[in-house]
Tab-separated table of C-alpha atoms in Angstrom:
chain	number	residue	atom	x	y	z
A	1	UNK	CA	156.459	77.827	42.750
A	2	UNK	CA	158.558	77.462	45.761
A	3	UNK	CA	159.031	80.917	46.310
A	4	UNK	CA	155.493	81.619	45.542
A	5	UNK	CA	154.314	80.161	48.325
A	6	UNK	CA	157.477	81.317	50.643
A	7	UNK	CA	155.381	85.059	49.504
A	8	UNK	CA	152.293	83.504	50.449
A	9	UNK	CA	153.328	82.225	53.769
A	10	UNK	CA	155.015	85.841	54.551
A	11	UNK	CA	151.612	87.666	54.017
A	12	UNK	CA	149.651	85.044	56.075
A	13	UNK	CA	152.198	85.923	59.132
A	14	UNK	CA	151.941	89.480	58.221
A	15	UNK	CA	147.780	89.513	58.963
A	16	UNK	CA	149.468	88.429	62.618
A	17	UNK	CA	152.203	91.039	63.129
A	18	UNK	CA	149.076	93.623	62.122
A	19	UNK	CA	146.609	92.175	64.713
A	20	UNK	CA	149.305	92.019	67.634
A	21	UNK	CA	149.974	96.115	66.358
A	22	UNK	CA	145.944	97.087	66.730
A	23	UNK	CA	145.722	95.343	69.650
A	24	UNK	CA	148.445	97.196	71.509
A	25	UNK	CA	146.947	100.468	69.834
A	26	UNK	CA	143.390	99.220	71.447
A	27	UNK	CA	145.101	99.090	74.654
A	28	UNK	CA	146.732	102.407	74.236
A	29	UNK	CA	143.330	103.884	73.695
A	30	UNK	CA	141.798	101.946	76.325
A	31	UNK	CA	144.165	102.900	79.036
A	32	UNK	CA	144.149	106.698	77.357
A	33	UNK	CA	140.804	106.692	78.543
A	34	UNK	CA	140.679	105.027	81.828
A	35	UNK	CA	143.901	105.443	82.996
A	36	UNK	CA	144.795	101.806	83.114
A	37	UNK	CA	146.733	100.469	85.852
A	38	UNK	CA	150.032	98.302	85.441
A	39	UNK	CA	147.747	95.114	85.805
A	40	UNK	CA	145.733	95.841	82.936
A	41	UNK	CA	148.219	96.883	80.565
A	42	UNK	CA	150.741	93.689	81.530
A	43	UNK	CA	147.357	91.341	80.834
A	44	UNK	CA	146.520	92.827	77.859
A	45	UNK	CA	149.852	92.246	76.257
A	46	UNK	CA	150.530	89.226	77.168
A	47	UNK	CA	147.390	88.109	75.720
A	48	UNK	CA	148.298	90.491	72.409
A	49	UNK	CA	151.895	88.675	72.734
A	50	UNK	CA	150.266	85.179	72.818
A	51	UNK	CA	147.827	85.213	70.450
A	52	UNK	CA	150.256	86.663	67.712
A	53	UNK	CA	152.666	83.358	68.983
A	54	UNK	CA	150.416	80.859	69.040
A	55	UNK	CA	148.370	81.669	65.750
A	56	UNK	CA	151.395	82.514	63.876
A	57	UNK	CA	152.484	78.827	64.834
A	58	UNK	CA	149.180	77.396	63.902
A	59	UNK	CA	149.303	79.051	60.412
A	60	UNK	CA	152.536	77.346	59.701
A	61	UNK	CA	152.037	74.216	60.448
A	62	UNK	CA	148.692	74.422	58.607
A	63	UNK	CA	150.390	75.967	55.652
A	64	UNK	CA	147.503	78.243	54.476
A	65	UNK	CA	148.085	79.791	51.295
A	66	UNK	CA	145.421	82.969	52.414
A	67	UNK	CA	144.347	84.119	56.237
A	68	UNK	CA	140.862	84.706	54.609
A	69	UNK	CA	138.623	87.425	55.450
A	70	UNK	CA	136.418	84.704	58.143
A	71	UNK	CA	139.646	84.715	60.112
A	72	UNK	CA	140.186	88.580	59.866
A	73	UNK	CA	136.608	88.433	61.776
A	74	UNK	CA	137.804	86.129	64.501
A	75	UNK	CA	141.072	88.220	64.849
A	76	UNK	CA	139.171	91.083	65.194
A	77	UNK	CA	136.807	89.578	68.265
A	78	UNK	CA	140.395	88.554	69.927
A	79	UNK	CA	141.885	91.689	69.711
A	80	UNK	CA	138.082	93.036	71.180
A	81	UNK	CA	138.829	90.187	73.844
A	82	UNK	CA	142.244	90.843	74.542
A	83	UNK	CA	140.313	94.492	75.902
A	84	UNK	CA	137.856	92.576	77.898
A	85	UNK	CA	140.894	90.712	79.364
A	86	UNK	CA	142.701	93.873	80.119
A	87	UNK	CA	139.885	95.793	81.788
A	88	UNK	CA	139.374	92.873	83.628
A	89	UNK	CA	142.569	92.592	85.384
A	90	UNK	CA	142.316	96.037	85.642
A	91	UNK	CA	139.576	95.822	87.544
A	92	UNK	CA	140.671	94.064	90.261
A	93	UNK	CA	142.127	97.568	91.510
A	94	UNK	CA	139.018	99.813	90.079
A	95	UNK	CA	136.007	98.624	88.333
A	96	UNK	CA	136.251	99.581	84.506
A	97	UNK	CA	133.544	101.934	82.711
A	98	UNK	CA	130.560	99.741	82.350
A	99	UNK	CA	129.686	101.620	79.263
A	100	UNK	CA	133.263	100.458	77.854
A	101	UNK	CA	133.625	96.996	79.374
A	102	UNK	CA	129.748	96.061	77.785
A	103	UNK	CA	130.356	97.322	74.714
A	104	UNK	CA	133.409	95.973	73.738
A	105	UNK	CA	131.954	92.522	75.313
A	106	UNK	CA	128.983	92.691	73.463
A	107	UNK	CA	130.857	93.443	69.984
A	108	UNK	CA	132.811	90.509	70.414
A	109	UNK	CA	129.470	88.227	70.760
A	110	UNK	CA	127.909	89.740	68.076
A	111	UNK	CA	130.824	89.247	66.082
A	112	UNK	CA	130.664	85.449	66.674
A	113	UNK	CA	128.031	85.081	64.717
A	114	UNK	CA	129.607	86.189	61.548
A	115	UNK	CA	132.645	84.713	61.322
A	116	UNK	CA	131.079	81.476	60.484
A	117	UNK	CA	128.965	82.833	58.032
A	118	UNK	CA	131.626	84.427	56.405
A	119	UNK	CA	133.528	81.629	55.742
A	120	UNK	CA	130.529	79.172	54.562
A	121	UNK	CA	129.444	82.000	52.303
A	122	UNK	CA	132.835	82.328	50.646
A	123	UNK	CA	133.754	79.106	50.801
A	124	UNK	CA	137.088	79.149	52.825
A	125	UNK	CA	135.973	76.949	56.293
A	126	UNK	CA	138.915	75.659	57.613
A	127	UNK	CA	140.100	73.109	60.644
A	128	UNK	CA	142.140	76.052	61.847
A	129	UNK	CA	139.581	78.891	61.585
A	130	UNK	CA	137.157	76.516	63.432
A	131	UNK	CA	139.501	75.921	66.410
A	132	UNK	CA	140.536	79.457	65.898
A	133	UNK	CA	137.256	80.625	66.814
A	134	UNK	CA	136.104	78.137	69.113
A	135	UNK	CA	139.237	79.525	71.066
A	136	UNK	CA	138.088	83.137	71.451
A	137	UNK	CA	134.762	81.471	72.492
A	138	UNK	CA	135.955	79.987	75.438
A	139	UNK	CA	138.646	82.267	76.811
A	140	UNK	CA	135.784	84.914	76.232
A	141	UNK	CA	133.854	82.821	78.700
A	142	UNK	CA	136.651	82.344	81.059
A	143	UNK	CA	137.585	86.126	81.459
A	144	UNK	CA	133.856	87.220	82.211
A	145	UNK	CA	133.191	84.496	84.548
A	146	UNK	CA	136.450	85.635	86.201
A	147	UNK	CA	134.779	89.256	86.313
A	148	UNK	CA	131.570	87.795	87.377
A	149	UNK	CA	133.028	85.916	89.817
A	150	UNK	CA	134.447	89.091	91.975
A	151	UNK	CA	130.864	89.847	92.927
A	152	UNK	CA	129.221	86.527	93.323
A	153	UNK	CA	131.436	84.119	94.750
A	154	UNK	CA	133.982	81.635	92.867
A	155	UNK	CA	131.401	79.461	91.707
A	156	UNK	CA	130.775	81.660	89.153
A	157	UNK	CA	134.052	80.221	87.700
A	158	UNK	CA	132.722	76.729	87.001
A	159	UNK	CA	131.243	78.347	83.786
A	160	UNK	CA	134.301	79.457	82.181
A	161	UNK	CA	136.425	76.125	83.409
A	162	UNK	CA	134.082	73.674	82.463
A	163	UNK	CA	135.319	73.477	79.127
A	164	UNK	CA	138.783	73.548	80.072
A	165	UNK	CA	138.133	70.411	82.671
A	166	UNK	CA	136.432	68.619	79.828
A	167	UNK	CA	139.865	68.843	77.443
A	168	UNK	CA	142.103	67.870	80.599
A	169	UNK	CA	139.663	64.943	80.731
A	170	UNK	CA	139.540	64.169	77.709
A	171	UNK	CA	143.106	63.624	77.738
A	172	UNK	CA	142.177	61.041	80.443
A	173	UNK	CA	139.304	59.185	79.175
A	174	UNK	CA	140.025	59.218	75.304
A	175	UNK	CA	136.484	58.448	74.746
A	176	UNK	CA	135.311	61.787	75.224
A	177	UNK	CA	136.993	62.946	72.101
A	178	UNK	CA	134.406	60.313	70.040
A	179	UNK	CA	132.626	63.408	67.602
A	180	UNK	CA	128.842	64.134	68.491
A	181	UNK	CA	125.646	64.370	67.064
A	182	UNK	CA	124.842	67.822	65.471
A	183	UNK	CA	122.610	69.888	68.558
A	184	UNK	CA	120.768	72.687	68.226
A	185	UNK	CA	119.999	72.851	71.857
A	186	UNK	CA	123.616	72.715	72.561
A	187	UNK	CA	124.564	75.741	69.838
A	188	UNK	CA	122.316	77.912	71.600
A	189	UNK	CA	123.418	77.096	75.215
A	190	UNK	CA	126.996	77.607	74.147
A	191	UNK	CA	125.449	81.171	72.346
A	192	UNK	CA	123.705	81.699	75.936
A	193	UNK	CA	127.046	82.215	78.455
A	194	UNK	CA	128.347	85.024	77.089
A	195	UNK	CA	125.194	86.824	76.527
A	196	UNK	CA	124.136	85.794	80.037
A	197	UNK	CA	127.569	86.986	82.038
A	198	UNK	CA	127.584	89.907	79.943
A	199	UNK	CA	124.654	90.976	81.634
A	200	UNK	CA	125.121	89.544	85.113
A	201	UNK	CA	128.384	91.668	84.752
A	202	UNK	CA	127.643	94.480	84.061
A	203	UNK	CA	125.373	95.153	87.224
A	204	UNK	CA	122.790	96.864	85.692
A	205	UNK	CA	120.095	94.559	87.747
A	206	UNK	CA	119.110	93.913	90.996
A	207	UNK	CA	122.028	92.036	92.619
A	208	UNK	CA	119.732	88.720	93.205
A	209	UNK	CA	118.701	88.916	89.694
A	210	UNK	CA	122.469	88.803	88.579
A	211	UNK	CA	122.796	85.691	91.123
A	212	UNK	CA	119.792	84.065	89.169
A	213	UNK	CA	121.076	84.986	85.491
A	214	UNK	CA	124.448	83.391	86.204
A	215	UNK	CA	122.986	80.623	87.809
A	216	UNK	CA	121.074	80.173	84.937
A	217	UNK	CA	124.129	80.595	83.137
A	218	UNK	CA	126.042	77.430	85.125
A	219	UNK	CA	122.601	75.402	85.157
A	220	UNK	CA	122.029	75.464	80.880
A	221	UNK	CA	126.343	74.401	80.786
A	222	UNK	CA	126.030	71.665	83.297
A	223	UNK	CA	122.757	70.276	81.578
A	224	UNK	CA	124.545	70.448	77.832
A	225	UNK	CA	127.704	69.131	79.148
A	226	UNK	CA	125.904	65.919	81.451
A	227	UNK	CA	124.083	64.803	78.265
A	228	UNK	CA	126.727	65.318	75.813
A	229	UNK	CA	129.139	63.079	78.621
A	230	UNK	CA	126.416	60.367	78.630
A	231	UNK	CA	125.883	60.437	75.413
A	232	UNK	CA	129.538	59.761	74.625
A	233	UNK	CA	129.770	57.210	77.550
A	234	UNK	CA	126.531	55.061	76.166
A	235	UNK	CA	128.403	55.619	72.425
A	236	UNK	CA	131.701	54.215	73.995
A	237	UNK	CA	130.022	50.905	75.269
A	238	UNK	CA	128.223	50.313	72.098
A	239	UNK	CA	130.673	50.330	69.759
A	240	UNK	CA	134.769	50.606	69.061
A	241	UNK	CA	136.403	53.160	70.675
A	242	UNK	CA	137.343	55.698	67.604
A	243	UNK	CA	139.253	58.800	68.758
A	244	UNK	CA	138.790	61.815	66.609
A	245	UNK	CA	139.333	65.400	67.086
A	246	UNK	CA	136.657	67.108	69.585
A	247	UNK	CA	133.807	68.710	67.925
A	248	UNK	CA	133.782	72.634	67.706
A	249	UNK	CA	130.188	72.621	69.307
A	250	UNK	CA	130.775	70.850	71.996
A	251	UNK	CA	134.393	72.374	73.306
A	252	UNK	CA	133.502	76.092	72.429
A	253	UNK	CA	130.806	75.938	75.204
């Protein structure tokens, strides 16, 4: 049995090693195409170089038996945002094809969706697929408000650290990481950013009209956030403290 599961544990690190290979091919292709400068292509694999480290350590501390095909889907949206990230620090010296930088963005948001359903439907929902996911979600967020940011000012940032402040302060205020109610309001405001600096970012509008969608953006994230945060502080005062793991709705925001 032992060395069962030494064969299992090889072929769950295996579905890593492949990911990390497609996503350098992805980046081959990418900066085939574009002629990717050195900024782009150093990005890109450091993300391809982290996400195979950091995943590969996750799986074996969480000693699953099978990667599962849900996590195959969320792979496959990293390695589509480990090409966002690329064309993004790419773009800092040219801007990237819009036609290429949307629709590998809006893959990767689509995509979202199904991953979840996936793994409800066949039954495999996991603590580490969740986080997993919730993951992509958020550095997602991060590299498109970076790209939004270029043409509208920092501020645009607050959107894609906002979730990152809330995990530093939760590490601060231990209340924070008390779970929450289920929200559909706060689903679909997390669904919103991504859909909403996708198209602020890819400049197909009037430039005030981008200002307003990403403003829109920052406005729906700071609303869900304040009443989650007040909800948790009026929670806190009303009853034990009990620390448990932050909710994947509220974090992949």
């Amino acid at each position: 049995m032992a060395l069962n599961n030494s064969y299992d544990a090889r072929l769950v690190q295996q579905e890593t090693a492949v990911g990390a290979g497609i996503q350098v091919l992805l980046l081959a292709l990418i900066g085939t195409a574009i002629g990717m400068g050195p900024a782009g292509w150093l990005t890109g694999l450091a993300f391809a170089i982290a996400t195979w480290a950091v995943l590969s350590r996750a799986l074996h501390r969480s000693r699953l038996r099978s990667f599962g095909a849900a996590n195959r889907v969320t792979l496959g949206r990293a390695i589509l945002v480990g090409g966002v990230t690329a064309l993004v620090a790419d773009s800092f010296q040219d801007s990237p094809p819009v036609t290429l930088f949307v629709g590998l963005t809006a893959v990767a948001l689509i995509l979202d969706g199904v991953d979840g359903k996936v793994a409800r439907r066949t039954g495999t929902s996991t603590p580490l697929g969740a986080r997993f996911d919730m993951e992509v979600d958020a550095f997602l967020i991060l590299v498109l408000s970076v790209y939004v940011s270029m043409a509208m000012g920092p501020w645009v940032l607050l959107i894609g650290g906002m979730r990152y402040v809330f995990v530093a302060a939760a590490r601060v205020w231990p209340w924070l990481n008390a779970a929450l109610p289920p929200s559909t309001a706060r689903k679909t405001v997390a669904a919103l950013q991504g859909v909403l600096l996708l198209v602020a970012g890819a400049n197909l509008l009037p430039h005030l009209v981008n200002v307003g969608v990403a403003a829109l953006a920052l406005g729906l994230l700071v609303w869900s956030f304040g009443r989650d945060v007040l909800w948790l502080l009026r929670a806190s005062r009303v009853r034990p403290a009990h620390i448990e793991r932050p909710t994947r709705e509220l974090v992949a925001q």
